[in-house]
Every structure is written in C-alpha cells, then in structure tokens.
Amino acid sequence: LNTDGALEEFAQKLPFEFTEAQKRTIDEIYADLSKDVGMNRLVQGDVGSGKTAVAFAAMYAVYKNGFQSALMAPTEVLAAQHFNTAKNYFPEEEIAYLSGSVTGKRKTEELEKIKNGTAKIIIGTHALLEENVEFKNLCFVVTDEQHRFGVKQRLTLSQKGEKVHILIMSATPIPRTLALIMYGDLDISVIDSVPPGRQKISTYVVDESMRTRIN
C-alpha cells in the first residue's frame, strides 16, 4: 500500500495533535502496510493513550488505497462508540455497522454495502464473523480488546480477505518479556504516553440502568 502523505491528511481531520508515541506507532504500522507481507502487530497502551486514533489513522491509509478495513470490538457499547468516532473521522464516507441489534432490512442493507464495496470502513462486534458477511476487498482488520476474542475468531475475520494486515489492540499492561512469549508471532508497538490534558481514567462497575449514559 502507498502510505505517503496519509498521516498528514488524516491529522488535519483531528481536533488534537498526535503525541510522539502515537506518531511512532503509526509510522511502524505504515511501514508494515507498505510491505507485501501481511502485518501482524499488537498495539499496547493504557486507556486514554490514543490507540483508537492510531487505528483509524491506519484505516485511513487503507481507505486511500481503495481497500476495506474492519474494526471488531467485543461489546456493542464499544462498537457503537467506534462507529460514532468513525463518522466523525470520515463524515463524507459510507460506514457499515454490524452487531446483534442490527436486524431485518437494516442488516440486509449493511451486508450489501460491505459486499459491493460501497463501505470501505466497517465497524462491528462478533457479528462480523458470521458466514453471510462478505467483503469486496478486505485488506485490514483491527481487533480491539484482543484478549476478549479467541485466536480462531480473529483468524475467521482475517480470512475474509486475501493477505490481510492484522492489528490488535490491548489496554492490558503486558511486560515485554511476557508479551514476546504470548505473542511471539506479533510485532509489538507500545504507546507509552497519553495526550496532554487527558483527564485521569476512573473505572466503575455499573448495571443496565447506566446503558444510556455509557452510550
């Protein structure tokens, strides 16, 4: 793939500037995308470090080359958040969304957009793994919170295209030595800083009554 100028173009869409750690990670991803061999890379970074923006910067480069990218998240809430983010980053483009709640006529329409290539950016949950999900030219797969998916599930999605580049993201801190043992087949990028002014991240356990606010 040709990634020349993609980072600069994508950065203009953002209301913030990439950190040096994000730029370094994107450069590593772009270098992989430029090769004939499929990428297999893990991006590790704390919550709030900007992994999602990095993933979309990579998806933008793939989109500029005319190919499809798919981002798979483990929950509907997270997938919906990524979908809304994608709409902000790609306001002029057709974006497909699949999850368990997408049914009937809308599901048929989304499946068609993916199959005929109208949608270059595809966001979803495990629903992307279903047999009836056919891509026109899937080139890049991003798996968020990768530990929530099995190896077979991640492979199932990547096998829906040819020579697919794979990026998996994790907020789970993994010591580098352990990472090399667990993910020996992966190249590893670490986003080791957070954007300036980013607020402290707090973690809570909530019930269904908080669903609307979470969305």
mmCIF file of N, CA, C and O in Angstrom, residues 155-207:
data_model
loop_
_atom_site.group_PDB
_atom_site.id
_atom_site.type_symbol
_atom_site.label_atom_id
_atom_site.label_comp_id
_atom_site.label_asym_id
_atom_site.label_seq_id
_atom_site.Cartn_x
_atom_site.Cartn_y
_atom_site.Cartn_z
ATOM 1 N N LEU A 155 -8.858 -15.092 13.454
ATOM 2 C CA LEU A 155 -8.487 -15.659 12.156
ATOM 3 C C LEU A 155 -9.673 -15.679 11.202
ATOM 4 O O LEU A 155 -9.530 -15.436 10.009
ATOM 5 N N THR A 156 -10.850 -15.973 11.734
ATOM 6 C CA THR A 156 -12.052 -16.042 10.908
ATOM 7 C C THR A 156 -12.274 -14.743 10.160
ATOM 8 O O THR A 156 -12.576 -14.740 8.956
ATOM 9 N N LEU A 157 -12.105 -13.621 10.846
ATOM 10 C CA LEU A 157 -12.313 -12.329 10.198
ATOM 11 C C LEU A 157 -11.226 -12.051 9.166
ATOM 12 O O LEU A 157 -11.520 -11.627 8.045
ATOM 13 N N SER A 158 -9.972 -12.311 9.513
ATOM 14 C CA SER A 158 -8.879 -12.031 8.570
ATOM 15 C C SER A 158 -8.940 -12.902 7.331
ATOM 16 O O SER A 158 -8.465 -12.532 6.258
ATOM 17 N N GLN A 159 -9.580 -14.077 7.456
ATOM 18 C CA GLN A 159 -9.684 -14.985 6.316
ATOM 19 C C GLN A 159 -10.781 -14.587 5.329
ATOM 20 O O GLN A 159 -10.968 -15.228 4.305
ATOM 21 N N LYS A 160 -11.477 -13.488 5.624
ATOM 22 C CA LYS A 160 -12.495 -12.982 4.708
ATOM 23 C C LYS A 160 -11.881 -12.096 3.622
ATOM 24 O O LYS A 160 -12.586 -11.513 2.819
ATOM 25 N N GLY A 161 -10.549 -12.007 3.635
ATOM 26 C CA GLY A 161 -9.841 -11.268 2.598
ATOM 27 C C GLY A 161 -8.564 -12.002 2.231
ATOM 28 O O GLY A 161 -8.301 -13.086 2.757
ATOM 29 N N GLU A 162 -7.773 -11.421 1.338
ATOM 30 C CA GLU A 162 -6.510 -12.044 0.924
ATOM 31 C C GLU A 162 -5.327 -11.204 1.431
ATOM 32 O O GLU A 162 -5.326 -9.983 1.286
ATOM 33 N N LYS A 163 -4.344 -11.878 2.023
ATOM 34 C CA LYS A 163 -3.152 -11.195 2.548
ATOM 35 C C LYS A 163 -3.552 -10.011 3.430
ATOM 36 O O LYS A 163 -3.079 -8.883 3.254
ATOM 37 N N VAL A 164 -4.442 -10.273 4.355
ATOM 38 C CA VAL A 164 -4.983 -9.223 5.224
ATOM 39 C C VAL A 164 -3.957 -8.798 6.278
ATOM 40 O O VAL A 164 -3.304 -9.635 6.896
ATOM 41 N N HIS A 165 -3.823 -7.487 6.463
ATOM 42 C CA HIS A 165 -2.984 -6.941 7.520
ATOM 43 C C HIS A 165 -3.781 -6.958 8.825
ATOM 44 O O HIS A 165 -4.963 -6.594 8.831
ATOM 45 N N ILE A 166 -3.143 -7.373 9.923
ATOM 46 C CA ILE A 166 -3.841 -7.531 11.197
ATOM 47 C C ILE A 166 -3.225 -6.639 12.266
ATOM 48 O O ILE A 166 -2.011 -6.643 12.483
ATOM 49 N N LEU A 167 -4.089 -5.879 12.941
ATOM 50 C CA LEU A 167 -3.668 -5.042 14.063
ATOM 51 C C LEU A 167 -4.556 -5.381 15.253
ATOM 52 O O LEU A 167 -5.783 -5.364 15.136
ATOM 53 N N ILE A 168 -3.955 -5.727 16.377
ATOM 54 C CA ILE A 168 -4.744 -5.985 17.568
ATOM 55 C C ILE A 168 -4.338 -4.999 18.653
ATOM 56 O O ILE A 168 -3.181 -4.613 18.761
ATOM 57 N N MET A 169 -5.328 -4.559 19.426
ATOM 58 C CA MET A 169 -5.081 -3.530 20.435
ATOM 59 C C MET A 169 -5.425 -4.067 21.823
ATOM 60 O O MET A 169 -6.377 -4.833 21.983
ATOM 61 N N SER A 170 -4.670 -3.633 22.798
ATOM 62 C CA SER A 170 -4.923 -4.064 24.169
ATOM 63 C C SER A 170 -4.520 -2.971 25.147
ATOM 64 O O SER A 170 -3.467 -2.347 25.000
ATOM 65 N N ALA A 171 -5.391 -2.738 26.148
ATOM 66 C CA ALA A 171 -5.074 -1.798 27.219
ATOM 67 C C ALA A 171 -4.518 -2.542 28.423
ATOM 68 O O ALA A 171 -4.203 -1.933 29.443
ATOM 69 N N THR A 172 -4.414 -3.850 28.311
ATOM 70 C CA THR A 172 -3.896 -4.665 29.410
ATOM 71 C C THR A 172 -2.375 -4.574 29.444
ATOM 72 O O THR A 172 -1.712 -4.950 28.474
ATOM 73 N N PRO A 173 -1.798 -4.066 30.532
ATOM 74 C CA PRO A 173 -0.336 -3.980 30.596
ATOM 75 C C PRO A 173 0.293 -5.372 30.519
ATOM 76 O O PRO A 173 -0.074 -6.267 31.266
ATOM 77 N N ILE A 174 1.220 -5.537 29.604
ATOM 78 C CA ILE A 174 1.883 -6.823 29.429
ATOM 79 C C ILE A 174 3.395 -6.584 29.436
ATOM 80 O O ILE A 174 3.908 -5.883 28.569
ATOM 81 N N PRO A 175 4.118 -7.120 30.421
ATOM 82 C CA PRO A 175 5.579 -6.974 30.401
ATOM 83 C C PRO A 175 6.143 -7.474 29.079
ATOM 84 O O PRO A 175 5.659 -8.464 28.520
ATOM 85 N N ARG A 176 7.140 -6.796 28.559
ATOM 86 C CA ARG A 176 7.639 -7.117 27.223
ATOM 87 C C ARG A 176 8.102 -8.567 27.106
ATOM 88 O O ARG A 176 7.857 -9.224 26.093
ATOM 89 N N THR A 177 8.754 -9.084 28.153
ATOM 90 C CA THR A 177 9.222 -10.470 28.077
ATOM 91 C C THR A 177 8.050 -11.432 27.971
ATOM 92 O O THR A 177 8.086 -12.394 27.208
ATOM 93 N N LEU A 178 6.979 -11.156 28.733
ATOM 94 C CA LEU A 178 5.785 -11.999 28.664
ATOM 95 C C LEU A 178 5.102 -11.838 27.315
ATOM 96 O O LEU A 178 4.607 -12.810 26.738
ATOM 97 N N ALA A 179 5.090 -10.613 26.818
ATOM 98 C CA ALA A 179 4.462 -10.363 25.520
ATOM 99 C C ALA A 179 5.150 -11.162 24.414
ATOM 100 O O ALA A 179 4.507 -11.688 23.512
ATOM 101 N N LEU A 180 6.475 -11.244 24.489
ATOM 102 C CA LEU A 180 7.219 -11.994 23.477
ATOM 103 C C LEU A 180 6.899 -13.479 23.538
ATOM 104 O O LEU A 180 6.931 -14.181 22.528
ATOM 105 N N ILE A 181 6.588 -13.975 24.749
ATOM 106 C CA ILE A 181 6.230 -15.385 24.913
ATOM 107 C C ILE A 181 4.807 -15.630 24.400
ATOM 108 O O ILE A 181 4.548 -16.558 23.639
ATOM 109 N N MET A 182 3.880 -14.741 24.825
ATOM 110 C CA MET A 182 2.464 -14.911 24.477
ATOM 111 C C MET A 182 2.183 -14.566 23.020
ATOM 112 O O MET A 182 1.351 -15.182 22.369
ATOM 113 N N TYR A 183 2.892 -13.551 22.512
ATOM 114 C CA TYR A 183 2.618 -13.053 21.174
ATOM 115 C C TYR A 183 3.894 -13.059 20.338
ATOM 116 O O TYR A 183 4.256 -12.075 19.694
ATOM 117 N N GLY A 184 4.583 -14.179 20.368
ATOM 118 C CA GLY A 184 5.861 -14.285 19.661
ATOM 119 C C GLY A 184 5.740 -14.083 18.168
ATOM 120 O O GLY A 184 6.718 -13.741 17.503
ATOM 121 N N ASP A 185 4.527 -14.285 17.636
ATOM 122 C CA ASP A 185 4.330 -14.131 16.199
ATOM 123 C C ASP A 185 3.943 -12.702 15.829
ATOM 124 O O ASP A 185 3.679 -12.401 14.672
ATOM 125 N N LEU A 186 3.916 -11.812 16.820
ATOM 126 C CA LEU A 186 3.488 -10.445 16.578
ATOM 127 C C LEU A 186 4.629 -9.455 16.774
ATOM 128 O O LEU A 186 5.482 -9.638 17.630
ATOM 129 N N ASP A 187 4.603 -8.398 15.973
ATOM 130 C CA ASP A 187 5.439 -7.242 16.271
ATOM 131 C C ASP A 187 4.685 -6.424 17.319
ATOM 132 O O ASP A 187 3.445 -6.410 17.338
ATOM 133 N N ILE A 188 5.391 -5.728 18.168
ATOM 134 C CA ILE A 188 4.755 -5.033 19.282
ATOM 135 C C ILE A 188 5.076 -3.544 19.252
ATOM 136 O O ILE A 188 6.232 -3.145 19.151
ATOM 137 N N SER A 189 4.018 -2.734 19.322
ATOM 138 C CA SER A 189 4.168 -1.291 19.457
ATOM 139 C C SER A 189 3.575 -0.885 20.800
ATOM 140 O O SER A 189 2.507 -1.382 21.182
ATOM 141 N N VAL A 190 4.249 0.006 21.504
ATOM 142 C CA VAL A 190 3.768 0.451 22.813
ATOM 143 C C VAL A 190 3.553 1.960 22.785
ATOM 144 O O VAL A 190 4.477 2.721 22.479
ATOM 145 N N ILE A 191 2.324 2.395 23.076
ATOM 146 C CA ILE A 191 2.043 3.823 23.219
ATOM 147 C C ILE A 191 2.228 4.133 24.702
ATOM 148 O O ILE A 191 1.364 3.838 25.529
ATOM 149 N N ASP A 192 3.382 4.695 25.033
ATOM 150 C CA ASP A 192 3.770 4.818 26.437
ATOM 151 C C ASP A 192 3.559 6.213 27.014
ATOM 152 O O ASP A 192 4.182 6.588 28.001
ATOM 153 N N SER A 193 2.698 6.997 26.386
ATOM 154 C CA SER A 193 2.369 8.301 26.942
ATOM 155 C C SER A 193 0.929 8.630 26.576
ATOM 156 O O SER A 193 0.349 8.017 25.674
ATOM 157 N N VAL A 194 0.333 9.587 27.284
ATOM 158 C CA VAL A 194 -1.042 9.989 26.998
ATOM 159 C C VAL A 194 -1.041 11.436 26.510
ATOM 160 O O VAL A 194 -0.120 12.203 26.813
ATOM 161 N N PRO A 195 -2.055 11.827 25.728
ATOM 162 C CA PRO A 195 -2.116 13.199 25.225
ATOM 163 C C PRO A 195 -2.144 14.202 26.370
ATOM 164 O O PRO A 195 -2.708 13.926 27.429
ATOM 165 N N PRO A 196 -1.538 15.380 26.191
ATOM 166 C CA PRO A 196 -1.537 16.390 27.251
ATOM 167 C C PRO A 196 -2.952 16.835 27.605
ATOM 168 O O PRO A 196 -3.807 16.960 26.718
ATOM 169 N N GLY A 197 -3.202 17.026 28.898
ATOM 170 C CA GLY A 197 -4.522 17.471 29.333
ATOM 171 C C GLY A 197 -5.532 16.353 29.500
ATOM 172 O O GLY A 197 -6.679 16.589 29.893
ATOM 173 N N ARG A 198 -5.130 15.116 29.180
ATOM 174 C CA ARG A 198 -6.052 13.994 29.310
ATOM 175 C C ARG A 198 -6.370 13.755 30.788
ATOM 176 O O ARG A 198 -5.488 13.690 31.624
ATOM 177 N N GLN A 199 -7.658 13.674 31.098
ATOM 178 C CA GLN A 199 -8.079 13.503 32.486
ATOM 179 C C GLN A 199 -7.760 12.105 32.989
ATOM 180 O O GLN A 199 -7.595 11.167 32.215
ATOM 181 N N LYS A 200 -7.695 12.001 34.302
ATOM 182 C CA LYS A 200 -7.447 10.710 34.938
ATOM 183 C C LYS A 200 -8.585 9.748 34.596
ATOM 184 O O LYS A 200 -9.754 10.123 34.590
ATOM 185 N N ILE A 201 -8.219 8.509 34.273
ATOM 186 C CA ILE A 201 -9.213 7.488 33.945
ATOM 187 C C ILE A 201 -9.687 6.789 35.219
ATOM 188 O O ILE A 201 -8.876 6.314 36.019
ATOM 189 N N SER A 202 -11.004 6.766 35.420
ATOM 190 C CA SER A 202 -11.582 6.049 36.561
ATOM 191 C C SER A 202 -12.394 4.875 36.044
ATOM 192 O O SER A 202 -13.069 4.981 35.015
ATOM 193 N N THR A 203 -12.338 3.761 36.741
ATOM 194 C CA THR A 203 -13.047 2.548 36.325
ATOM 195 C C THR A 203 -14.163 2.239 37.309
ATOM 196 O O THR A 203 -13.949 2.244 38.530
ATOM 197 N N TYR A 204 -15.376 1.968 36.782
ATOM 198 C CA TYR A 204 -16.522 1.678 37.631
ATOM 199 C C TYR A 204 -17.233 0.425 37.140
ATOM 200 O O TYR A 204 -17.177 0.088 35.956
ATOM 201 N N VAL A 205 -17.909 -0.246 38.042
ATOM 202 C CA VAL A 205 -18.799 -1.349 37.682
ATOM 203 C C VAL A 205 -20.209 -0.784 37.710
ATOM 204 O O VAL A 205 -20.627 -0.204 38.713
ATOM 205 N N VAL A 206 -20.948 -0.925 36.604
ATOM 206 C CA VAL A 206 -22.301 -0.367 36.523
ATOM 207 C C VAL A 206 -23.280 -1.433 36.035
ATOM 208 O O VAL A 206 -22.880 -2.466 35.495
ATOM 209 N N ASP A 207 -24.572 -1.156 36.228
ATOM 210 C CA ASP A 207 -25.595 -2.105 35.783
ATOM 211 C C ASP A 207 -26.320 -1.535 34.564
ATOM 212 O O ASP A 207 -25.943 -0.497 34.019
#
